[in-house]
Amino acid sequence: MKKIIYVICTVLVLGASACTEDVDYTPGLPVAEDCIYASFTTDGEETFVSATDEKKVTVTVTRENTANEVVVPLKTLPQTDDCFQVPASVTFAAGAATATFDITFSEVEAEEVYTYSVALDESAVDSYSQDYITSITGTVLPEANWDTSLGQGVYSSGNFGPTYCEVQKANGQNWYRVVTPYDSYSVVVKVNEDNTVRLREQPLAWANVGLPDPELIYISLNSSYTGQDVSGGAGILANMYDPATGVITMAVDYNCSAGALGTTIDQIQIPQ
């Protein structure tokens, strides 16, 4: 018992001495006197670019010190996808409180989401204040040209049931868009040459999931079901398109901000 008490006392003494030791502290650099206090106007947005629009995103920057013309270097952060071209700097004209720059992109596939992230150079910002937005992360979704309406089809959700809705086909692609089946959100499904399907994560509808307020429900493809018979022996495969019947069968994960809501087998009847 005496040995145990001795060990405990030793640990307490060592801990106390450690707390009283001086720790080297290097304060951060103060904000420069000529700082312009630049800031982005938002911390990032979701941008939809139509098939006919120029492939770019325009970003706005503000500043408080407007006396002179100032060139502010920009830094491309690592999470930026390779398709984006971010300029090296943004220029404020003398007397101007705002400036804009364009982030362009190329070599992208339509109906996929791409991410960019950019920061302002430290010399132009007050990094000690939360009142300024010094970096942004945004997403871009280049839209396909949905120029062909196939007529009325059916989306059959394992959670919401079947509903009639318009189905469109993309120009030059075997891609389909189910127009607002349950809410104001459309569902885009891509069919590959081998009749397998792709479905990026996308919103489907608002619904009550046992929380005080409705949640926005997202769907995405559960790829582990690829090639699996989901028909009880009738030969219907998940995540496949059957050109003979015009039916797309998908194993779909449902989720919301509260978490996963399970997997169902959803089907889309393409008008024939």
Tab-separated table of C-alpha atoms in Angstrom:
chain	number	residue	atom	x	y	z
A	1	MET	CA	0.000	0.000	0.000
A	2	LYS	CA	2.860	2.400	0.869
A	3	LYS	CA	4.415	1.708	-2.537
A	4	ILE	CA	1.142	2.515	-4.305
A	5	ILE	CA	0.757	5.772	-2.372
A	6	TYR	CA	4.375	6.669	-3.178
A	7	VAL	CA	3.826	6.096	-6.912
A	8	ILE	CA	0.643	8.187	-6.926
A	9	CYS	CA	2.371	11.048	-5.098
A	10	THR	CA	5.293	10.900	-7.508
A	11	VAL	CA	2.970	11.164	-10.511
A	12	LEU	CA	1.135	14.121	-8.957
A	13	VAL	CA	4.403	15.917	-8.204
A	14	LEU	CA	5.712	15.352	-11.715
A	15	GLY	CA	2.405	16.487	-13.205
A	16	ALA	CA	2.403	19.621	-11.085
A	17	SER	CA	5.982	20.440	-12.022
A	18	ALA	CA	5.140	19.932	-15.694
A	19	CYS	CA	2.274	22.405	-15.439
A	20	THR	CA	4.539	25.051	-13.956
A	21	GLU	CA	7.283	24.757	-16.569
A	22	ASP	CA	7.606	27.689	-18.957
A	23	VAL	CA	6.410	26.969	-22.497
A	24	ASP	CA	7.944	28.759	-25.436
A	25	TYR	CA	5.256	30.821	-27.160
A	26	THR	CA	5.683	32.519	-30.476
A	27	PRO	CA	2.904	35.035	-31.090
A	28	GLY	CA	1.412	35.311	-34.554
A	29	LEU	CA	2.368	38.153	-36.792
A	30	PRO	CA	0.229	41.257	-36.294
A	31	VAL	CA	-2.048	42.479	-39.065
A	32	ALA	CA	-0.053	44.775	-41.343
A	33	GLU	CA	-0.853	48.480	-41.157
A	34	ASP	CA	-1.516	48.572	-44.896
A	35	CYS	CA	-3.787	45.492	-44.839
A	36	ILE	CA	-6.823	45.974	-47.072
A	37	TYR	CA	-8.973	43.560	-45.009
A	38	ALA	CA	-10.135	41.549	-47.999
A	39	SER	CA	-12.889	38.971	-47.785
A	40	PHE	CA	-14.928	36.717	-50.027
A	41	THR	CA	-18.632	37.541	-50.099
A	42	THR	CA	-19.639	33.899	-49.495
A	43	ASP	CA	-17.854	30.809	-48.230
A	44	GLY	CA	-18.672	28.868	-51.397
A	45	GLU	CA	-21.694	28.113	-53.542
A	46	GLU	CA	-23.238	25.351	-55.621
A	47	THR	CA	-23.210	26.492	-59.239
A	48	PHE	CA	-25.216	24.909	-62.055
A	49	VAL	CA	-23.813	25.636	-65.508
A	50	SER	CA	-26.077	24.914	-68.462
A	51	ALA	CA	-24.809	23.210	-71.605
A	52	THR	CA	-24.836	26.562	-73.449
A	53	ASP	CA	-23.150	28.673	-70.754
A	54	GLU	CA	-19.480	29.552	-70.614
A	55	LYS	CA	-17.610	27.118	-68.384
A	56	LYS	CA	-16.655	29.429	-65.557
A	57	VAL	CA	-17.548	30.556	-62.047
A	58	THR	CA	-17.296	34.236	-61.131
A	59	VAL	CA	-16.134	34.952	-57.569
A	60	THR	CA	-16.534	38.312	-55.798
A	61	VAL	CA	-14.056	39.724	-53.263
A	62	THR	CA	-14.504	42.823	-51.083
A	63	ARG	CA	-12.101	45.007	-49.135
A	64	GLU	CA	-12.274	47.804	-46.542
A	65	ASN	CA	-9.126	49.780	-47.391
A	66	THR	CA	-9.896	51.099	-50.878
A	67	ALA	CA	-7.230	53.797	-51.234
A	68	ASN	CA	-4.994	52.244	-53.882
A	69	GLU	CA	-4.933	49.672	-56.637
A	70	VAL	CA	-3.989	46.350	-55.070
A	71	VAL	CA	-3.170	42.969	-56.542
A	72	VAL	CA	-4.064	40.143	-54.145
A	73	PRO	CA	-2.438	36.736	-54.773
A	74	LEU	CA	-4.773	33.730	-54.782
A	75	LYS	CA	-3.925	30.266	-53.505
A	76	THR	CA	-5.492	27.112	-54.958
A	77	LEU	CA	-6.159	24.697	-52.110
A	78	PRO	CA	-5.496	20.927	-52.436
A	79	GLN	CA	-9.133	19.790	-52.585
A	80	THR	CA	-9.578	21.572	-55.931
A	81	ASP	CA	-10.287	19.192	-58.809
A	82	ASP	CA	-7.803	19.182	-61.692
A	83	CYS	CA	-10.355	20.554	-64.163
A	84	PHE	CA	-10.288	24.055	-62.627
A	85	GLN	CA	-7.976	26.881	-63.680
A	86	VAL	CA	-7.667	29.452	-60.880
A	87	PRO	CA	-5.970	32.783	-61.694
A	88	ALA	CA	-2.839	33.756	-59.817
A	89	SER	CA	-4.357	36.946	-58.403
A	90	VAL	CA	-7.318	39.296	-58.256
A	91	THR	CA	-6.929	43.050	-58.813
A	92	PHE	CA	-8.775	45.831	-56.983
A	93	ALA	CA	-8.897	49.094	-58.909
A	94	ALA	CA	-8.020	52.243	-56.976
A	95	GLY	CA	-11.071	53.303	-54.958
A	96	ALA	CA	-12.981	50.079	-55.667
A	97	ALA	CA	-14.407	48.111	-52.759
A	98	THR	CA	-15.108	44.990	-54.819
A	99	ALA	CA	-13.328	42.927	-57.444
A	100	THR	CA	-14.147	39.725	-59.289
A	101	PHE	CA	-12.218	36.888	-60.862
A	102	ASP	CA	-13.238	33.885	-62.942
A	103	ILE	CA	-12.459	30.260	-62.192
A	104	THR	CA	-12.693	28.406	-65.485
A	105	PHE	CA	-12.993	24.671	-65.997
A	106	SER	CA	-12.612	22.203	-68.841
A	107	GLU	CA	-12.476	18.460	-69.558
A	108	VAL	CA	-15.500	17.765	-67.380
A	109	GLU	CA	-18.307	15.262	-67.735
A	110	ALA	CA	-21.789	16.725	-67.652
A	111	GLU	CA	-24.028	15.946	-64.687
A	112	GLU	CA	-21.112	15.334	-62.325
A	113	VAL	CA	-20.130	17.500	-59.341
A	114	TYR	CA	-16.676	19.123	-59.201
A	115	THR	CA	-15.093	20.986	-56.266
A	116	TYR	CA	-12.840	24.041	-56.121
A	117	SER	CA	-11.264	25.696	-53.087
A	118	VAL	CA	-9.402	29.007	-53.073
A	119	ALA	CA	-7.837	31.236	-50.403
A	120	LEU	CA	-6.745	34.882	-50.310
A	121	ASP	CA	-3.111	35.640	-49.550
A	122	GLU	CA	-2.431	36.271	-45.849
A	123	SER	CA	-1.061	39.756	-46.559
A	124	ALA	CA	-4.526	40.976	-47.587
A	125	VAL	CA	-6.656	39.514	-44.799
A	126	ASP	CA	-7.236	39.714	-41.079
A	127	SER	CA	-6.790	36.087	-40.122
A	128	TYR	CA	-7.573	36.810	-36.463
A	129	SER	CA	-11.148	37.936	-37.060
A	130	GLN	CA	-14.141	35.745	-37.822
A	131	ASP	CA	-15.807	38.628	-39.638
A	132	TYR	CA	-13.860	37.911	-42.827
A	133	ILE	CA	-14.110	34.956	-45.202
A	134	THR	CA	-10.543	34.208	-46.235
A	135	SER	CA	-11.152	30.967	-48.159
A	136	ILE	CA	-14.006	29.415	-50.077
A	137	THR	CA	-14.997	25.932	-51.211
A	138	GLY	CA	-17.620	25.639	-53.925
A	139	THR	CA	-19.018	23.058	-56.306
A	140	VAL	CA	-19.914	23.141	-59.988
A	141	LEU	CA	-22.367	20.891	-61.798
A	142	PRO	CA	-22.168	21.198	-65.614
A	143	GLU	CA	-25.615	20.317	-66.934
A	144	ALA	CA	-26.253	18.179	-70.000
A	145	ASN	CA	-28.392	19.336	-72.895
A	146	TRP	CA	-31.775	17.753	-72.140
A	147	ASP	CA	-33.305	18.405	-75.539
A	148	THR	CA	-35.469	15.294	-75.991
A	149	SER	CA	-38.632	14.527	-74.043
A	150	LEU	CA	-39.572	10.848	-74.148
A	151	GLY	CA	-42.976	11.409	-72.550
A	152	GLN	CA	-44.485	10.041	-69.358
A	153	GLY	CA	-42.551	7.425	-67.444
A	154	VAL	CA	-42.738	6.037	-63.925
A	155	TYR	CA	-40.342	6.362	-60.993
A	156	SER	CA	-40.986	3.655	-58.402
A	157	SER	CA	-39.293	4.437	-55.104
A	158	GLY	CA	-39.023	1.826	-52.382
A	159	ASN	CA	-39.747	4.599	-49.870
A	160	PHE	CA	-42.202	6.888	-51.667
A	161	GLY	CA	-43.999	4.493	-54.014
A	162	PRO	CA	-44.581	4.868	-57.785
A	163	THR	CA	-45.312	8.170	-59.512
A	164	TYR	CA	-45.794	9.285	-63.112
A	165	CYS	CA	-43.329	11.876	-64.386
A	166	GLU	CA	-41.706	13.179	-67.555
A	167	VAL	CA	-38.512	11.470	-68.709
A	168	GLN	CA	-35.958	13.334	-70.831
A	169	LYS	CA	-32.914	12.097	-72.737
A	170	ALA	CA	-29.614	13.953	-73.030
A	171	ASN	CA	-28.331	15.018	-76.410
A	172	GLY	CA	-25.846	12.460	-77.722
A	173	GLN	CA	-25.838	10.380	-74.536
A	174	ASN	CA	-27.743	7.431	-73.142
A	175	TRP	CA	-28.566	9.466	-70.046
A	176	TYR	CA	-32.028	10.036	-68.619
A	177	ARG	CA	-33.534	12.715	-66.412
A	178	VAL	CA	-36.679	11.979	-64.452
A	179	VAL	CA	-38.323	15.383	-64.013
A	180	THR	CA	-39.347	16.187	-60.417
A	181	PRO	CA	-40.917	12.837	-59.486
A	182	TYR	CA	-41.707	13.682	-55.849
A	183	ASP	CA	-40.626	17.268	-55.236
A	184	SER	CA	-38.828	20.045	-57.091
A	185	TYR	CA	-35.747	17.866	-57.702
A	186	SER	CA	-35.048	15.863	-60.862
A	187	VAL	CA	-33.148	12.560	-60.912
A	188	VAL	CA	-30.362	11.986	-63.451
A	189	VAL	CA	-29.365	8.408	-64.306
A	190	LYS	CA	-26.567	7.497	-66.726
A	191	VAL	CA	-26.598	4.247	-68.694
A	192	ASN	CA	-23.230	2.893	-69.817
A	193	GLU	CA	-22.577	0.983	-73.032
A	194	ASP	CA	-22.813	-2.330	-71.153
A	195	ASN	CA	-26.212	-1.262	-69.707
A	196	THR	CA	-24.860	-0.780	-66.184
A	197	VAL	CA	-26.070	2.440	-64.614
A	198	ARG	CA	-24.556	5.342	-62.698
A	199	LEU	CA	-26.290	7.603	-60.207
A	200	ARG	CA	-24.426	10.382	-58.413
A	201	GLU	CA	-25.680	11.496	-55.014
A	202	GLN	CA	-28.545	13.939	-55.530
A	203	PRO	CA	-31.594	15.251	-53.662
A	204	LEU	CA	-34.945	13.556	-54.185
A	205	ALA	CA	-37.544	15.023	-51.822
A	206	TRP	CA	-38.286	16.525	-48.423
A	207	ALA	CA	-39.764	14.056	-45.948
A	208	ASN	CA	-40.483	13.499	-42.275
A	209	VAL	CA	-38.019	11.029	-40.747
A	210	GLY	CA	-39.034	11.322	-37.098
A	211	LEU	CA	-37.346	14.663	-36.439
A	212	PRO	CA	-39.085	17.938	-35.552
A	213	ASP	CA	-38.672	19.289	-39.091
A	214	PRO	CA	-38.688	17.635	-42.531
A	215	GLU	CA	-35.313	16.547	-43.896
A	216	LEU	CA	-34.019	16.754	-47.468
A	217	ILE	CA	-33.594	13.159	-48.619
A	218	TYR	CA	-30.630	12.291	-50.848
A	219	ILE	CA	-30.207	9.183	-52.974
A	220	SER	CA	-27.078	7.498	-54.322
A	221	LEU	CA	-26.278	4.196	-55.988
A	222	ASN	CA	-25.294	1.268	-53.791
A	223	SER	CA	-22.619	-0.219	-56.037
A	224	SER	CA	-22.269	-3.392	-53.968
A	225	TYR	CA	-25.514	-4.618	-55.562
A	226	THR	CA	-24.025	-4.558	-59.073
A	227	GLY	CA	-25.097	-7.680	-60.969
A	228	GLN	CA	-27.103	-9.049	-58.056
A	229	ASP	CA	-30.466	-10.688	-58.804
A	230	VAL	CA	-33.097	-8.720	-56.864
A	231	SER	CA	-36.159	-10.369	-58.372
A	232	GLY	CA	-36.334	-13.565	-56.386
A	233	GLY	CA	-35.122	-15.625	-59.285
A	234	ALA	CA	-36.794	-13.854	-62.204
A	235	GLY	CA	-33.502	-12.573	-63.556
A	236	ILE	CA	-33.816	-8.841	-62.769
A	237	LEU	CA	-30.433	-7.393	-61.878
A	238	ALA	CA	-29.782	-4.335	-59.733
A	239	ASN	CA	-27.993	-1.319	-61.192
A	240	MET	CA	-28.810	-2.375	-64.726
A	241	TYR	CA	-30.878	-1.116	-67.658
A	242	ASP	CA	-32.984	-3.623	-69.582
A	243	PRO	CA	-33.344	-2.253	-73.139
A	244	ALA	CA	-36.026	-4.851	-73.942
A	245	THR	CA	-38.413	-3.510	-71.290
A	246	GLY	CA	-37.028	0.016	-70.869
A	247	VAL	CA	-36.686	-0.515	-67.112
A	248	ILE	CA	-33.775	0.776	-65.025
A	249	THR	CA	-33.378	-1.130	-61.750
A	250	MET	CA	-31.220	0.428	-59.047
A	251	ALA	CA	-30.173	-0.369	-55.492
A	252	VAL	CA	-30.484	3.064	-53.929
A	253	ASP	CA	-29.102	4.306	-50.602
A	254	TYR	CA	-31.327	6.896	-48.917
A	255	ASN	CA	-29.797	9.348	-46.468
A	256	CYS	CA	-30.267	12.783	-44.914
A	257	SER	CA	-28.350	15.032	-42.541
A	258	ALA	CA	-29.443	12.805	-39.657
A	259	GLY	CA	-27.811	9.734	-41.198
A	260	ALA	CA	-28.486	6.705	-43.377
A	261	LEU	CA	-32.087	5.692	-44.009
A	262	GLY	CA	-31.492	2.306	-45.615
A	263	THR	CA	-31.318	0.813	-49.107
A	264	THR	CA	-34.256	0.118	-51.420
A	265	ILE	CA	-34.694	-1.217	-54.946
A	266	ASP	CA	-35.965	1.650	-57.130
A	267	GLN	CA	-37.055	1.349	-60.744
A	268	ILE	CA	-37.563	3.782	-63.602
A	269	GLN	CA	-39.802	2.879	-66.516
A	270	ILE	CA	-38.433	4.659	-69.577
A	271	PRO	CA	-41.211	5.455	-72.108
A	272	GLN	CA	-40.962	3.096	-75.095
